[in-house]
Coordinates of C-alpha atoms and ligand atoms in Angstrom, one line a residue:
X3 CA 171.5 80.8 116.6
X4 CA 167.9 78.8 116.7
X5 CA 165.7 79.8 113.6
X6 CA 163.2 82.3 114.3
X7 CA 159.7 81.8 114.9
X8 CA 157.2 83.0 111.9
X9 CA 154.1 84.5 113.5
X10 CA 151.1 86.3 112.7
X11 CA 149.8 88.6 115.9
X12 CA 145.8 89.0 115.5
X13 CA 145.4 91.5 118.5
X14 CA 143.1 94.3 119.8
X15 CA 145.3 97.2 120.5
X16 CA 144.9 98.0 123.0
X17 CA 147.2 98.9 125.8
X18 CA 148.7 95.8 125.9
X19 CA 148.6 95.0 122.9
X20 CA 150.7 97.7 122.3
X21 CA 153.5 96.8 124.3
X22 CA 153.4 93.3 123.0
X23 CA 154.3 95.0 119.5
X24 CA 156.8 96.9 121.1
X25 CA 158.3 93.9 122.8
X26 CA 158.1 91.4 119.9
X27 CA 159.8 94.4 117.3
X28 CA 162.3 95.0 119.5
X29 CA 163.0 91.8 120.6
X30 CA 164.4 91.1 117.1
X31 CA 164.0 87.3 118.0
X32 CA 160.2 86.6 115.9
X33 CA 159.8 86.6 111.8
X34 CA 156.5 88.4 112.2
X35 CA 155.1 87.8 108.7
X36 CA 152.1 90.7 109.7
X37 CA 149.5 92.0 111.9
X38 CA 145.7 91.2 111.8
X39 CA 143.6 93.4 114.0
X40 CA 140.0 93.0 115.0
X41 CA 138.0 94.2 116.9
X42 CA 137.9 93.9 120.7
X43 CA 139.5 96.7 123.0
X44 CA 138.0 99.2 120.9
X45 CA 136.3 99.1 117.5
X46 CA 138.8 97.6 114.8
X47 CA 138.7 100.7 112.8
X48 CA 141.0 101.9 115.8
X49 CA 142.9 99.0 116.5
X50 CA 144.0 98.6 113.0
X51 CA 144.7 101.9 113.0
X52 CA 146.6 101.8 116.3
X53 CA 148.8 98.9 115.2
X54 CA 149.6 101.1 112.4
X55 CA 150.7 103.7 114.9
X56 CA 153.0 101.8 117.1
X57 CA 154.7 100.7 113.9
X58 CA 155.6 103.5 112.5
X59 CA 156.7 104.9 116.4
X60 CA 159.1 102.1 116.0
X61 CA 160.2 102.5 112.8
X62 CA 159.7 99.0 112.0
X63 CA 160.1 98.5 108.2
X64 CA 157.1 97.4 106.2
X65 CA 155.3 94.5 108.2
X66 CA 151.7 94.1 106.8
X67 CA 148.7 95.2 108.9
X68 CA 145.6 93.2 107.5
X69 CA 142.0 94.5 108.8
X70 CA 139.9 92.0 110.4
X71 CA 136.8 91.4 111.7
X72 CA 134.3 94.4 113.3
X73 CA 132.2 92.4 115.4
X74 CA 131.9 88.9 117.3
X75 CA 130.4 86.0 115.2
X76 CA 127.2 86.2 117.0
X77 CA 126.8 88.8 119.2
X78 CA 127.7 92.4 119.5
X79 CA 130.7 93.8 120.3
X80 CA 131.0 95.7 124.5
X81 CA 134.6 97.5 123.5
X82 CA 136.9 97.8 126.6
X83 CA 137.2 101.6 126.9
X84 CA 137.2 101.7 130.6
X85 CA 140.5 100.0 130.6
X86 CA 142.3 101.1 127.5
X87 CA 140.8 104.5 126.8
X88 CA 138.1 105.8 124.0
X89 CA 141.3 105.4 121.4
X90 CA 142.1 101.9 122.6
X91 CA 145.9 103.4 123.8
X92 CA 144.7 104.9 126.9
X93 CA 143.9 107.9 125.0
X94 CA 147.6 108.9 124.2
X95 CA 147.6 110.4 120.6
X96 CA 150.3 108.9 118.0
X97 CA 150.6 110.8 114.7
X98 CA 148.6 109.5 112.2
X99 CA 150.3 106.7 110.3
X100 CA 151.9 107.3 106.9
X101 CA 150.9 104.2 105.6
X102 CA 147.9 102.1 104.9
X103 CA 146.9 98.6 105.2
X104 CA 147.1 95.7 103.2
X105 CA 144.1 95.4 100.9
X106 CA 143.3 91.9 101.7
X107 CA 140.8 91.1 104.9
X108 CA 142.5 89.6 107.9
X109 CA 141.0 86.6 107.7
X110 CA 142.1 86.0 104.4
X111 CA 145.2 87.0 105.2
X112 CA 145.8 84.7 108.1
X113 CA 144.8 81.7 105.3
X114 CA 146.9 82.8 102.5
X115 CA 149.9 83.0 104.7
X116 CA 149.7 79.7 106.6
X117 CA 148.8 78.0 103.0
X118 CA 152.1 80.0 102.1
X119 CA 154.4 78.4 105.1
X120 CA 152.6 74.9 105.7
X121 CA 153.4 73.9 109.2
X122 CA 155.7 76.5 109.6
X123 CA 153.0 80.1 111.1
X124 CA 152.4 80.3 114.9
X125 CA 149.5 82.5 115.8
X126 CA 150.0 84.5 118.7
X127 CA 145.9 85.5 119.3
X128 CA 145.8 88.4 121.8
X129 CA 142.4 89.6 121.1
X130 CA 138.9 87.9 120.7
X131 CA 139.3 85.0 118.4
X132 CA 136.9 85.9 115.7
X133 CA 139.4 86.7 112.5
X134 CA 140.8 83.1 113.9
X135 CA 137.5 81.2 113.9
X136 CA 136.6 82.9 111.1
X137 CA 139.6 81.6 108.6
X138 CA 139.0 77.9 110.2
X139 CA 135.2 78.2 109.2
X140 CA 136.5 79.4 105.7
X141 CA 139.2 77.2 105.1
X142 CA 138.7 73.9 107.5
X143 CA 142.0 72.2 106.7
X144 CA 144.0 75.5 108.3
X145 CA 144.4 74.1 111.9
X146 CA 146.1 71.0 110.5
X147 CA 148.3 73.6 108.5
X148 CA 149.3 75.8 111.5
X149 CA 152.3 75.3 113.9
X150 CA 150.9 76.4 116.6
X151 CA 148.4 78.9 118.2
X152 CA 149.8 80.8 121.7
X153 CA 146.9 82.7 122.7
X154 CA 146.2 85.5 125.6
X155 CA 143.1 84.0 126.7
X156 CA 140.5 82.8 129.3
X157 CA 141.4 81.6 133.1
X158 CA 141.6 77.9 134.4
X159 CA 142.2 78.1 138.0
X160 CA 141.3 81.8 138.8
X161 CA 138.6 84.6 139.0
X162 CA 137.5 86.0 135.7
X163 CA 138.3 89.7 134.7
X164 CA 134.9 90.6 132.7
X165 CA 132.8 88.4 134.9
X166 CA 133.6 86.3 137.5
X167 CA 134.4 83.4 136.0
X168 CA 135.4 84.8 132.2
X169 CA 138.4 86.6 130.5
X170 CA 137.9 89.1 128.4
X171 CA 139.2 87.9 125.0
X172 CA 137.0 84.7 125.5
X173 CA 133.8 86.6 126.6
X174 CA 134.1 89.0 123.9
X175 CA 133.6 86.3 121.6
X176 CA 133.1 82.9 123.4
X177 CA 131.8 81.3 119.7
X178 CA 134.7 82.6 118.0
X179 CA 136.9 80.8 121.1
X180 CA 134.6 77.3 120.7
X181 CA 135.5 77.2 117.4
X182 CA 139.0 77.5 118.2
X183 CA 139.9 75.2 121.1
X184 CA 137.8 72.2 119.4
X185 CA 139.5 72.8 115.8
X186 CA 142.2 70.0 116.5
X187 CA 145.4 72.7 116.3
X188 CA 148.4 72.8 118.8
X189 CA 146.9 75.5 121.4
X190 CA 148.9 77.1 124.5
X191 CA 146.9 79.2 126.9
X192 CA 148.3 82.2 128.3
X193 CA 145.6 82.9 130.6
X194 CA 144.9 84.9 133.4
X195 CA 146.7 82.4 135.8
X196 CA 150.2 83.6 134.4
X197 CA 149.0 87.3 133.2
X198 CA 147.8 88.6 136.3
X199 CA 151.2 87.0 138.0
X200 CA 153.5 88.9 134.7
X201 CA 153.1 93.0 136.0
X202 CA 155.4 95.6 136.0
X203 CA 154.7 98.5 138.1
X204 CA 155.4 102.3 137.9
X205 CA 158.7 102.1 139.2
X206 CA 159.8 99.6 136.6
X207 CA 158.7 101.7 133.9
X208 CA 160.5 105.1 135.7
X209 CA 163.7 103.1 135.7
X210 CA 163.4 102.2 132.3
X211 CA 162.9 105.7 131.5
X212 CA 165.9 106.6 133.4
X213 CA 167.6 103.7 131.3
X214 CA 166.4 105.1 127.7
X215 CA 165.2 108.3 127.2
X216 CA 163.9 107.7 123.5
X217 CA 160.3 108.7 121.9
X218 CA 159.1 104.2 122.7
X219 CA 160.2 105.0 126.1
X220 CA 158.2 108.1 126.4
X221 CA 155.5 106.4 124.8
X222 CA 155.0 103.5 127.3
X223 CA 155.3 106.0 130.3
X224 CA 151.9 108.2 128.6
X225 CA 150.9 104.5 127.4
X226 CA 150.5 102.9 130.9
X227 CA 149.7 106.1 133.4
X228 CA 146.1 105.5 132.7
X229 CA 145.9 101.5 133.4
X230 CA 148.1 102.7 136.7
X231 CA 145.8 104.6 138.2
X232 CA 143.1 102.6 137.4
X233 CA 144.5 99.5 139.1
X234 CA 145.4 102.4 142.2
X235 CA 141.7 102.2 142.2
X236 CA 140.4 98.9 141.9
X237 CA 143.3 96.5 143.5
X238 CA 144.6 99.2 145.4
X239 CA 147.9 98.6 143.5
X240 CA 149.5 100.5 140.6
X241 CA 150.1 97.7 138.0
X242 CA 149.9 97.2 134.2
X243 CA 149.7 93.3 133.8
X244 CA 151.0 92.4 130.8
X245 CA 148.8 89.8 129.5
X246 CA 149.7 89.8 126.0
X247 CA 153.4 90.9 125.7
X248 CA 153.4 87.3 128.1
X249 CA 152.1 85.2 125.0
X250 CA 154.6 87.3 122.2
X251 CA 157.1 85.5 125.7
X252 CA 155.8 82.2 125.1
X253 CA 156.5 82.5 121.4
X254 CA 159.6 83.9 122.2
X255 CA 160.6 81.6 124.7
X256 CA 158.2 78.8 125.9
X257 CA 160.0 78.2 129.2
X258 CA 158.7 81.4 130.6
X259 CA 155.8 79.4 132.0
X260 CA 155.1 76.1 132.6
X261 CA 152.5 74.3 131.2
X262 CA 149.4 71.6 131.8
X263 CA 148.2 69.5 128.9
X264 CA 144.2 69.4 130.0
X265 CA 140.9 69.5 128.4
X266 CA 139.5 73.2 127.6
X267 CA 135.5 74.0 126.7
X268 CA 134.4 77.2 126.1
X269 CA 131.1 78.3 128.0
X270 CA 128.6 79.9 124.9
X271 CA 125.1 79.1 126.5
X272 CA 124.7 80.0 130.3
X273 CA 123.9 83.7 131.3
X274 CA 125.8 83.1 134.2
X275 CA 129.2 81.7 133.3
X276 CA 129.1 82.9 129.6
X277 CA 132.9 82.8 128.0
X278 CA 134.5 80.7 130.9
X279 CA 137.2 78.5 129.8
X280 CA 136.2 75.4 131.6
X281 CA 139.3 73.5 132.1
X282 CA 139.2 70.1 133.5
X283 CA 141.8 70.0 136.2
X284 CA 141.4 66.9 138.0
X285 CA 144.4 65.2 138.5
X286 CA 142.5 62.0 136.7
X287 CA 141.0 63.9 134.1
X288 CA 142.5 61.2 131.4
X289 CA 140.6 58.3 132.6
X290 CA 137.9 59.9 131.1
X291 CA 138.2 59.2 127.7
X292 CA 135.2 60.6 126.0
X293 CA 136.8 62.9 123.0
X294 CA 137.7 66.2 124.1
X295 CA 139.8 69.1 123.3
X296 CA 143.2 69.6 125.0
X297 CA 145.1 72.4 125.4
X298 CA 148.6 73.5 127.2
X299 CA 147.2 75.4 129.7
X300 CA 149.9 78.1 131.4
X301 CA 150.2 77.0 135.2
X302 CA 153.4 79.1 136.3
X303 CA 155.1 81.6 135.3
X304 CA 158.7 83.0 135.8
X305 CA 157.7 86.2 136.3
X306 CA 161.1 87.4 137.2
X307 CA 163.1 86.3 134.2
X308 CA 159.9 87.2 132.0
X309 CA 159.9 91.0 133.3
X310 CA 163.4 91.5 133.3
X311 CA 163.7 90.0 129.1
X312 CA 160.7 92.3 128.4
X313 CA 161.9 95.5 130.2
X314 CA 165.4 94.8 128.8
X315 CA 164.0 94.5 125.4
X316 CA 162.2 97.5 125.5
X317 CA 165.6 99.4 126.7
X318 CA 167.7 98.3 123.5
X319 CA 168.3 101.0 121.7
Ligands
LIG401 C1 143.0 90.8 127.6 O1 141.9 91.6 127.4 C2 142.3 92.9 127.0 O2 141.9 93.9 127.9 C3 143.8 92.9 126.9 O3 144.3 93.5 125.8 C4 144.2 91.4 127.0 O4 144.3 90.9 125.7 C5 143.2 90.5 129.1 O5 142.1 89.9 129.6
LIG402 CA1 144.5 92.3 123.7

């Protein structure tokens, strides 16, 4: 059997988020060395707290939460309540968690564990980028030391979801994101282009009710009937895109999507197109030659055989 992948998830929860715990627990295929929340979705007080919560729902044994940062590096934090409710889980209440968090601050957290397994720790970002950005500012050798980052993040050849042209997680905290795509580490984007594609619907999560009747099962169906209805309203179309249970996929399993090796800058001055991921598409981008920081950018995704591993995963028992 391949080796596991050690990760670190520094998430928001957060709907989504949520389900990418559930999905990565369950999936029993990730070493998940802990969880470092900031703040994002909803203040970090909550989605610490909420990461907390989901654990304990799953019974997962003692995987460190670490507290991260409460705001962006520069600006001030617009939480995401609209979408994922005042509590950050669409304002479904989980009993309070038994136990605490890790004393240590997420960002040194994130350091002391990749200093611990050198080469060895993906981070799987689905959140703003500020613990992240943070622990390269403080230690500046870390993205050398890092496997890899697969991060839920930013758009390259479609529409924005908090502006026009910018993802959330990358608007949230666009200086946080410059930091990380020019720190020289080995980034994949899951953005937009493969998140929006990767949706399950209500039907899919009625059948996997009828599946497996358990409490995580009960939990998703409360979980997602919020982001249902809103999505009724705005696309007229009950969805619940799962944006970052797709990156926990490409840790998972990195043929889920297919990827595009391109430059990616991160928009921090204009009013206009503040947080876009500007990715140079051109088919002869590498004729120009002036330094600039790649990425593997998520082009495709098998949304078929990625929805069917996820809901599958979530039915184990
Ligand atoms: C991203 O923003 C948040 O709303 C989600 O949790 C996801 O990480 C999608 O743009
Ligand atoms: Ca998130």
């Amino acid at each position: 059997m391949a080796e596991k992948r050690r990760v670190i998830l520094d998430m928001d929860p957060g709907v989504d988020d949520a389900l990418a715990i559930i999905y990565a627990v369950k999936s029993g295929r990730l070493d998940i060395a802990g969880i470092t929340a900031v703040a994002g979705n909803v203040e970090v007080q909550k989605t610490s707290t909420n990461a907390l919560k989901v654990l304990e729902l799953l019974d997962a044994p003692g995987w460190p939460v670490a507290v991260g940062s409460d705001k962006p590096l520069k600006r001030a934090l617009v939480p995401e309540t609209w979408v994922h409710g005042e509590n950050g889980l669409g304002d479904v209440q989980l009993p309070e968690p038994r136990r605490t968090f890790v004393p240590q601050h997420a960002v040194d957290f994130i350091i002391e564990t990749v200093r611990k397994n050198p080469g060895e720790l993906t981070l799987v970002p689905t959140g703003p980028l500020t613990n992240v950005a943070r622990a390269f500012l403080k230690d500046p050798q870390l993205p050398k030391l890092i496997k890899e980052i697969i991060l839920m993040g930013g758009a390259a050849s479609t529409h924005g979801n908090s502006t026009a042209v910018a993802e959330f997680n990358i608007w949230a905290d666009p200086d946080a994101a410059k930091v990380v795509f020019r720190s020289g580490a080995d980034i994949t984007m899951v953005g937009l282009d493969v998140t929006m594609r990767a949706y399950i619907t209500p039907e899919d999560v009625q059948e996997l009710r009828r599946i497996r009747d358990n409490r995580v099962t009960a939990f998703v169906e409360v979980l997602t009937r919020q982001m249902f209805g809103l999505t009724a309203k705005i696309f007229g179309k009950s969805m619940v895109a799962l944006h970052d249970p797709l990156a926990v996929g490409m840790a998972i399993d990195s043929s889920y999507c297919t990827v595009e090796r391109m430059p990616v800058e991160v928009e921090t001055e204009s009013q206009l197109t503040l947080g876009q991921t500007v990715c140079d598409r051109r088919p002869w981008r590498d004729l120009d030659t002036t330094p600039r920081p790649y990425a593997k950018v998520c082009v495709a995704v098998d949304r078929e055989r990625f929805v069917e591993d996820f809901l599958a995963t979530l039915a184990h028992q």
